Amino acid sequence: MGKKEIAKDYNSTAGIYDMRYMEEQLLKISFILKRVMVHDGETVVDAGCGTGMLLSHLGNGFHIGIDTSVEMLKEAKKRHSGAEFVLGDVEALPIRGESCDKVFCVSVLQLVEDPQKGLDEIMRVLKRGSAFGISLLNKASFAKGIGGRIRGAEAQVYESESMRDVFVMGYKNS
Ligand SMILES: C[S@@+](CC[C@H](N)C(=O)[O-])C[C@H]1O[C@@H](n2cnc3c(N)ncnc32)[C@H](O)[C@@H]1O
């Protein structure tokens, strides 16, 4: 499926996304947020934020949700009026380089045309020494060897029997 079809698909199901996936996504989000701590005042990007579940679990700070589906962003805005929500693509993040304290991307990279570009974008926008938390469906072919695909970072991979994603978390080091 191309980008437009994917956005159309999420636009048409945005209203029922939480009912279908909230339980599953909250498990993943809590797994990530236990390992990548977010502090008040930080600049945080959630790439492919969907309905804004992850951002709604954070305290105060400059929080930006980015997604290619306008309807998912509208749902996110209802949940979290204090964050900025921007229509944009993880493969070309509309964010200045080295400007973020944390970047998350949960269950998104299995959907994108060039997931390596997405990973490189996440590393580009992170400040040096800052942390990221990424997951993608473990059945995606790109998930194999994901740790070695992250350039310029110390990364640790976590696999889970109970969740459908593989997780990679770490720090940008160059
Ligand atoms: C499975 S949902 C995950 C949403 C959210 N991260 C969560 O954990 O609930 C995938 C999301 O990625 C978005 N998406 C798909 N392709 C994208 C892209 N190239 N850039 C940004 N977001 C994208 C979809 O619109 C959808 O909101």
XYZ file of N, CA and C and ligand atoms in Angstrom:
549
model
N 0.834 -1.200 0.000
C 0.000 0.000 0.000
C 0.873 1.256 0.000
N 0.485 2.250 -0.781
C 1.236 3.505 -0.797
C 0.824 4.416 0.356
N 1.584 5.497 0.500
C 1.333 6.443 1.601
C -0.103 6.969 1.627
N -0.608 7.326 0.426
C -1.957 7.918 0.372
C -3.009 6.918 0.825
N -2.849 5.667 0.381
C -3.816 4.616 0.751
C -3.756 4.369 2.252
N -2.550 4.373 2.802
C -2.397 4.125 4.249
C -3.086 5.250 5.030
N -2.857 6.477 4.592
C -3.482 7.617 5.288
C -5.005 7.523 5.177
N -5.484 7.138 4.011
C -6.925 7.003 3.785
C -7.510 5.928 4.709
N -6.779 4.843 4.795
C -7.190 3.727 5.648
C -7.313 4.178 7.116
N -6.287 4.865 7.608
C -6.342 5.341 9.006
C -7.368 6.454 9.167
N -7.550 7.270 8.124
C -8.596 8.308 8.217
C -9.961 7.675 8.423
N -10.205 6.566 7.714
C -11.547 5.983 7.788
C -11.767 5.176 9.068
N -10.696 4.803 9.766
C -10.888 3.992 10.985
C -10.470 4.733 12.262
N -10.137 6.019 12.111
C -9.627 6.776 13.275
C -10.590 6.734 14.465
N -11.885 6.813 14.160
C -12.889 6.865 15.233
C -12.993 5.585 16.045
N -12.552 4.469 15.480
C -12.665 3.194 16.222
C -11.300 2.617 16.582
N -10.223 3.377 16.280
C -8.866 2.863 16.537
C -8.676 2.504 18.017
N -9.068 3.410 18.897
C -8.838 3.164 20.333
C -9.607 1.937 20.821
N -10.853 1.822 20.347
C -11.661 0.682 20.771
C -10.982 -0.630 20.352
N -10.398 -0.609 19.164
C -9.751 -1.828 18.654
C -8.391 -2.091 19.274
N -7.598 -1.027 19.442
C -6.174 -1.233 19.724
C -5.648 -0.644 21.030
N -6.499 0.064 21.781
C -5.953 0.767 22.948
C -5.245 -0.182 23.921
N -5.896 -1.291 24.227
C -5.321 -2.210 25.209
C -3.933 -2.685 24.750
N -3.866 -3.089 23.485
C -2.595 -3.586 22.933
C -1.533 -2.481 22.903
N -1.913 -1.300 22.456
C -0.924 -0.228 22.322
C -0.455 0.271 23.692
N -1.374 0.294 24.668
C -0.963 0.788 25.992
C 0.083 -0.123 26.634
N 0.005 -1.407 26.365
C 1.028 -2.327 26.889
C 2.396 -1.975 26.304
N 2.412 -1.717 25.004
C 3.678 -1.379 24.319
C 4.214 -0.035 24.829
N 3.296 0.932 24.950
C 3.697 2.277 25.377
C 4.264 2.232 26.791
N 3.632 1.460 27.650
C 4.136 1.415 29.023
C 5.478 0.673 29.071
N 5.659 -0.336 28.230
C 6.952 -1.043 28.127
C 8.065 -0.052 27.737
N 7.752 0.817 26.791
C 8.745 1.788 26.317
C 8.999 2.870 27.366
N 7.914 3.427 27.925
C 8.095 4.566 28.847
C 8.749 4.151 30.169
N 8.733 2.853 30.485
C 9.472 2.393 31.675
C 10.965 2.406 31.411
N 11.346 2.324 30.153
C 12.767 2.240 29.802
C 13.341 3.535 29.249
N 12.489 4.361 28.707
C 12.928 5.678 28.202
C 12.147 6.718 29.009
N 12.794 7.257 30.018
C 12.101 8.198 30.930
C 12.010 9.581 30.306
N 10.838 10.160 30.394
C 10.653 11.527 29.900
C 10.527 12.451 31.100
N 11.246 13.583 31.054
C 11.224 14.538 32.167
C 10.452 15.787 31.765
N 9.900 16.462 32.770
C 9.171 17.703 32.502
C 10.079 18.689 31.774
N 9.512 19.423 30.869
C 10.260 20.464 30.157
C 10.954 19.966 28.896
N 10.921 18.683 28.654
C 11.643 18.170 27.475
C 10.842 18.357 26.186
N 11.582 18.408 25.086
C 10.974 18.424 23.761
C 10.885 16.981 23.277
N 9.641 16.549 23.040
C 9.392 15.138 22.715
C 8.614 15.048 21.408
N 9.074 14.191 20.528
C 8.340 13.934 19.289
C 7.840 12.492 19.306
N 6.576 12.312 18.924
C 6.034 10.976 18.704
C 5.695 10.879 17.212
N 6.529 10.144 16.482
C 6.369 10.037 15.028
C 5.398 8.905 14.706
N 4.303 9.241 14.038
C 3.225 8.260 13.832
C 2.435 8.140 15.118
N 2.048 9.306 15.649
C 1.449 9.368 17.005
C 0.060 8.763 17.077
N -0.590 8.562 15.915
C -1.946 8.012 15.930
C -2.872 8.892 16.739
N -3.619 8.277 17.649
C -4.601 9.023 18.450
C -3.977 9.660 19.695
N -2.659 9.696 19.761
C -1.983 10.461 20.817
C -1.856 9.758 22.161
N -1.975 8.434 22.159
C -1.926 7.700 23.439
C -0.631 7.932 24.192
N 0.503 7.839 23.491
C 1.785 7.968 24.199
C 1.939 9.365 24.798
N 1.684 10.385 23.999
C 1.890 11.757 24.489
C 0.994 12.063 25.684
N -0.184 11.443 25.729
C -1.100 11.742 26.835
C -0.600 11.163 28.157
N 0.438 10.333 28.099
C 1.005 9.773 29.328
C 2.192 10.565 29.859
N 2.516 11.671 29.214
C 3.679 12.453 29.643
C 3.238 13.623 30.515
N 4.183 14.182 31.262
C 3.908 15.370 32.071
C 3.955 16.627 31.213
N 4.604 17.664 31.725
C 4.671 18.936 30.990
C 5.894 18.984 30.092
N 5.754 19.708 29.012
C 6.896 19.860 28.103
C 6.385 20.273 26.747
N 7.308 20.336 25.777
C 6.921 20.666 24.408
C 6.755 19.343 23.660
N 5.516 18.948 23.442
C 5.225 17.618 22.906
C 4.608 17.743 21.515
N 5.199 17.025 20.568
C 4.757 17.138 19.174
C 4.397 15.751 18.645
N 3.171 15.639 18.153
C 2.745 14.395 17.517
C 2.684 14.602 16.017
N 3.261 13.665 15.287
C 3.314 13.778 13.827
C 2.671 12.524 13.228
N 1.840 12.715 12.220
C 1.177 11.567 11.605
C 0.738 11.950 10.190
N 0.608 10.954 9.339
C 0.147 11.213 7.963
C -1.375 11.179 7.850
N -2.070 10.814 8.932
C -3.538 10.759 8.883
C -4.138 11.923 9.660
N -4.846 12.789 8.937
C -5.433 13.964 9.569
C -6.509 13.566 10.587
N -7.230 12.479 10.312
C -8.297 12.068 11.238
C -7.711 11.491 12.530
N -6.588 10.782 12.428
C -5.920 10.289 13.640
C -5.447 11.496 14.463
N -4.935 12.511 13.779
C -4.471 13.715 14.487
C -5.635 14.424 15.186
N -6.805 14.433 14.560
C -7.966 15.072 15.205
C -8.332 14.330 16.486
N -8.272 12.985 16.434
C -8.554 12.196 17.646
C -7.501 12.510 18.719
N -6.256 12.638 18.278
C -5.165 12.922 19.220
C -5.374 14.278 19.894
N -5.804 15.236 19.110
C -6.030 16.598 19.629
C -7.142 16.591 20.689
N -8.156 15.753 20.485
C -9.248 15.664 21.480
C -8.701 15.152 22.803
N -7.743 14.194 22.699
C -7.218 13.555 23.900
C -6.237 14.463 24.638
N -5.480 15.250 23.870
C -4.350 15.976 24.451
C -4.255 17.364 23.828
N -5.012 18.298 24.405
C -5.062 19.629 23.785
C -3.766 20.412 24.007
N -2.931 19.958 24.926
C -1.699 20.711 25.219
C -0.547 20.412 24.281
N -0.694 19.445 23.391
C 0.418 19.095 22.498
C 0.201 19.721 21.123
N 1.277 19.770 20.353
C 1.178 20.229 18.961
C 1.008 18.994 18.087
N 0.087 19.040 17.138
C -0.082 17.908 16.232
C 0.106 18.382 14.796
N 0.961 17.679 14.085
C 1.399 18.138 12.773
C 1.233 17.004 11.758
N 0.670 17.355 10.609
C 0.550 16.390 9.523
C 1.932 16.240 8.896
N 2.513 15.073 8.968
C 3.877 14.908 8.460
C 4.266 13.449 8.421
N 5.437 13.226 7.862
C 5.880 11.878 7.519
C 7.151 11.536 8.296
N 7.184 10.353 8.888
C 8.387 9.948 9.618
C 9.600 9.839 8.678
N 9.350 9.669 7.393
C 10.474 9.582 6.441
C 11.049 10.957 6.090
N 10.369 12.017 6.511
C 10.861 13.384 6.266
C 10.292 14.253 7.384
N 10.796 14.074 8.589
C 10.194 14.753 9.743
C 10.313 16.270 9.620
N 9.215 16.994 9.855
C 9.257 18.451 9.744
C 9.828 19.077 11.023
N 11.024 18.647 11.387
C 11.624 19.025 12.673
C 13.107 19.335 12.421
N 13.594 20.376 13.093
C 14.998 20.769 12.963
C 15.919 19.667 13.522
N 17.076 19.528 12.929
C 18.044 18.522 13.379
C 18.512 18.788 14.807
N 18.808 17.724 15.550
C 19.346 17.801 16.910
C 18.550 18.737 17.815
N 17.210 18.637 17.755
C 16.391 19.552 18.559
C 15.515 18.825 19.595
N 15.547 17.494 19.599
C 14.596 16.764 20.470
C 15.323 16.022 21.598
N 14.653 16.028 22.766
C 15.208 15.299 23.919
C 14.809 13.828 23.894
N 13.645 13.549 23.315
C 13.192 12.156 23.201
C 12.415 12.034 21.887
N 12.576 10.896 21.228
C 11.734 10.622 20.060
C 11.187 9.199 20.180
N 9.884 9.082 19.936
C 9.213 7.780 19.977
C 8.586 7.490 18.620
N 8.436 6.221 18.347
C 7.798 5.818 17.098
C 7.277 4.389 17.334
N 5.980 4.278 17.615
C 5.405 3.012 18.098
C 4.503 2.390 17.029
N 4.890 1.224 16.557
C 4.071 0.445 15.597
C 3.810 1.212 14.298
N 4.847 1.833 13.764
C 4.695 2.651 12.558
C 5.614 2.170 11.423
N 6.845 1.817 11.749
C 7.836 1.599 10.676
C 7.512 0.423 9.761
N 6.643 -0.491 10.224
C 6.258 -1.595 9.331
C 5.358 -1.105 8.201
N 4.868 0.146 8.330
C 3.928 0.679 7.341
C 4.603 1.552 6.282
N 5.830 1.968 6.525
C 6.388 3.020 5.667
C 7.178 2.431 4.497
N 7.295 3.238 3.446
C 7.954 2.759 2.226
C 9.407 2.425 2.475
N 10.110 3.318 3.176
C 11.543 3.133 3.409
C 11.825 3.291 4.912
N 11.665 2.200 5.676
C 11.825 2.312 7.132
C 13.220 2.776 7.559
N 14.233 2.492 6.737
C 15.584 2.963 7.090
C 15.624 4.496 7.105
N 14.908 5.097 6.157
C 14.827 6.560 6.097
C 14.177 7.082 7.380
N 13.128 6.384 7.840
C 12.453 6.755 9.085
C 13.415 6.689 10.265
N 14.171 5.607 10.358
C 15.137 5.487 11.462
C 16.173 6.605 11.395
N 16.660 6.875 10.189
C 17.674 7.931 10.033
C 17.103 9.299 10.408
N 15.834 9.530 10.088
C 15.189 10.789 10.450
C 15.074 10.935 11.969
N 14.717 9.831 12.635
C 14.598 9.874 14.098
C 15.953 10.243 14.701
N 17.022 9.652 14.182
C 18.366 9.963 14.705
C 18.761 11.405 14.374
N 18.359 11.881 13.213
C 18.717 13.263 12.822
C 18.126 14.287 13.778
N 16.867 14.103 14.189
C 16.212 15.141 14.989
C 16.564 15.058 16.484
N 17.129 13.912 16.904
C 17.511 13.770 18.316
C 18.775 14.569 18.624
N 18.800 15.156 19.823
C 20.045 15.776 20.295
C 21.042 14.666 20.603
N 22.319 14.970 20.517
C 23.323 13.961 20.867
C 23.169 13.572 22.348
N 23.208 12.298 22.645
C 23.061 11.834 24.025
C 21.617 11.614 24.434
N 20.689 11.936 23.558
C 19.269 11.793 23.894
C 18.729 10.431 23.464
N 17.598 10.085 24.060
C 17.108 8.706 23.936
C 15.904 8.577 23.003
N 15.763 7.375 22.473
C 14.637 7.068 21.589
C 13.991 5.747 22.013
N 12.728 5.607 21.654
C 12.005 4.348 21.872
C 11.180 4.041 20.639
N 11.522 2.942 19.997
C 10.887 2.592 18.719
C 10.341 1.170 18.821
N 9.196 0.940 18.181
C 8.752 -0.445 18.037
C 8.140 -0.611 16.654
N 8.157 -1.837 16.194
C 7.459 -2.153 14.949
C 7.003 -3.601 14.993
N 6.030 -3.920 14.180
C 5.487 -5.280 14.210
C 6.601 -6.280 13.958
N 6.675 -7.303 14.806
C 7.807 -8.237 14.671
C 7.725 -9.103 13.421
N 6.548 -9.151 12.792
C 6.455 -9.951 11.558
C 6.992 -9.192 10.330
N 7.269 -7.892 10.482
C 7.790 -7.107 9.354
C 9.212 -7.560 9.038
N 9.537 -7.681 7.754
C 10.873 -8.178 7.412
C 11.962 -7.218 7.919
N 11.651 -5.934 7.952
C 12.637 -4.938 8.412
C 12.971 -5.110 9.898
N 12.096 -5.807 10.636
C 12.327 -5.969 12.081
C 13.536 -6.857 12.369
N 13.861 -7.727 11.426
C 15.004 -8.626 11.644
C 16.297 -7.821 11.603
N 17.099 -7.937 12.653
C 18.371 -7.221 12.702
C 18.189 -5.727 12.916
N 17.073 -5.334 13.512
C 16.752 -3.909 13.680
C 17.844 -3.164 14.462
N 18.435 -3.832 15.457
C 19.464 -3.166 16.272
C 20.614 -2.657 15.416
N 20.997 -3.442 14.420
C 22.126 -3.080 13.561
C 21.772 -2.040 12.518
N 20.497 -1.700 12.419
C 20.092 -0.736 11.389
C 20.092 0.696 11.917
N 20.316 0.834 13.231
C 20.263 2.177 13.815
C 21.675 2.763 13.764
N 21.803 3.850 13.015
C 23.140 4.430 12.810
C 23.397 5.532 13.820
N 24.605 5.517 14.385
C 24.997 6.602 15.288
C 24.341 6.527 16.642
N 24.073 5.302 17.122
C 23.405 5.175 18.426
C 23.817 3.877 19.114
N 23.707 3.903 20.439
C 23.788 2.682 21.239
C 22.357 2.181 21.338
N 22.110 0.974 20.893
C 20.718 0.516 20.889
C 20.597 -0.876 21.479
N 19.490 -1.097 22.162
C 19.209 -2.425 22.697
C 17.863 -2.909 22.157
N 17.840 -4.153 21.766
C 16.608 -4.713 21.189
C 15.906 -5.565 22.248
N 14.593 -5.443 22.305
C 13.778 -6.229 23.234
C 12.719 -6.960 22.428
N 12.649 -8.260 22.618
C 11.579 -9.020 21.970
C 10.632 -9.482 23.062
N 9.383 -9.601 22.707
C 8.411 -9.956 23.726
C 7.513 -11.064 23.199
N 7.221 -12.022 24.072
C 6.334 -13.098 23.620
C 4.885 -12.656 23.652
N 4.593 -11.704 24.541
C 3.189 -11.316 24.708
C 2.771 -10.154 23.810
N 3.753 -9.451 23.207
C 3.387 -8.309 22.360
C 3.811 -8.598 20.926
N 3.114 -7.982 19.990
C 3.367 -8.289 18.577
C 4.517 -7.470 17.993
N 5.118 -6.584 18.797
C 6.182 -5.709 18.292
C 7.557 -6.155 18.773
N 8.565 -5.753 18.023
C 9.926 -5.805 18.525
C 10.272 -4.355 18.885
N 11.051 -4.179 19.966
C 11.325 -2.847 20.498
C 12.812 -2.568 20.379
N 13.146 -1.340 20.084
C 14.554 -0.945 20.100
C 14.643 0.418 20.771
N 15.516 0.463 21.783
C 15.633 1.689 22.578
C 17.104 1.970 22.817
N 17.442 3.232 22.972
C 18.838 3.555 23.205
C 19.087 5.047 23.149
N 20.373 5.390 22.895
C 20.826 6.785 22.901
C 21.562 7.100 21.613
N 21.389 8.310 21.149
C 22.197 8.775 20.019
C 23.586 9.087 20.549
N 24.610 8.593 19.895
C 25.948 8.844 20.423
C 26.868 9.571 19.448
N 26.367 9.961 18.286
C 27.251 10.731 17.396
C 26.440 11.691 16.534
C -0.566 1.206 14.161
S -0.825 2.934 14.237
C 0.135 3.359 15.669
C -0.292 4.661 16.259
C 0.339 5.013 17.597
N 1.776 5.122 17.488
C -0.045 4.017 18.663
O 0.851 3.442 19.282
O -1.246 3.831 18.877
C 0.204 3.546 12.908
C 0.150 5.051 12.731
O 1.197 5.446 11.859
C 0.701 6.433 10.974
N 1.571 6.431 9.791
C 1.602 5.566 8.748
N 2.586 5.883 7.885
C 3.203 6.986 8.412
C 4.295 7.786 7.994
N 4.962 7.530 6.846
N 4.662 8.828 8.784
C 3.978 9.114 9.924
N 2.931 8.395 10.366
C 2.558 7.333 9.622
C -0.730 5.998 10.723
O -1.527 7.045 10.212
C -1.148 5.550 12.123
O -1.646 6.616 12.880
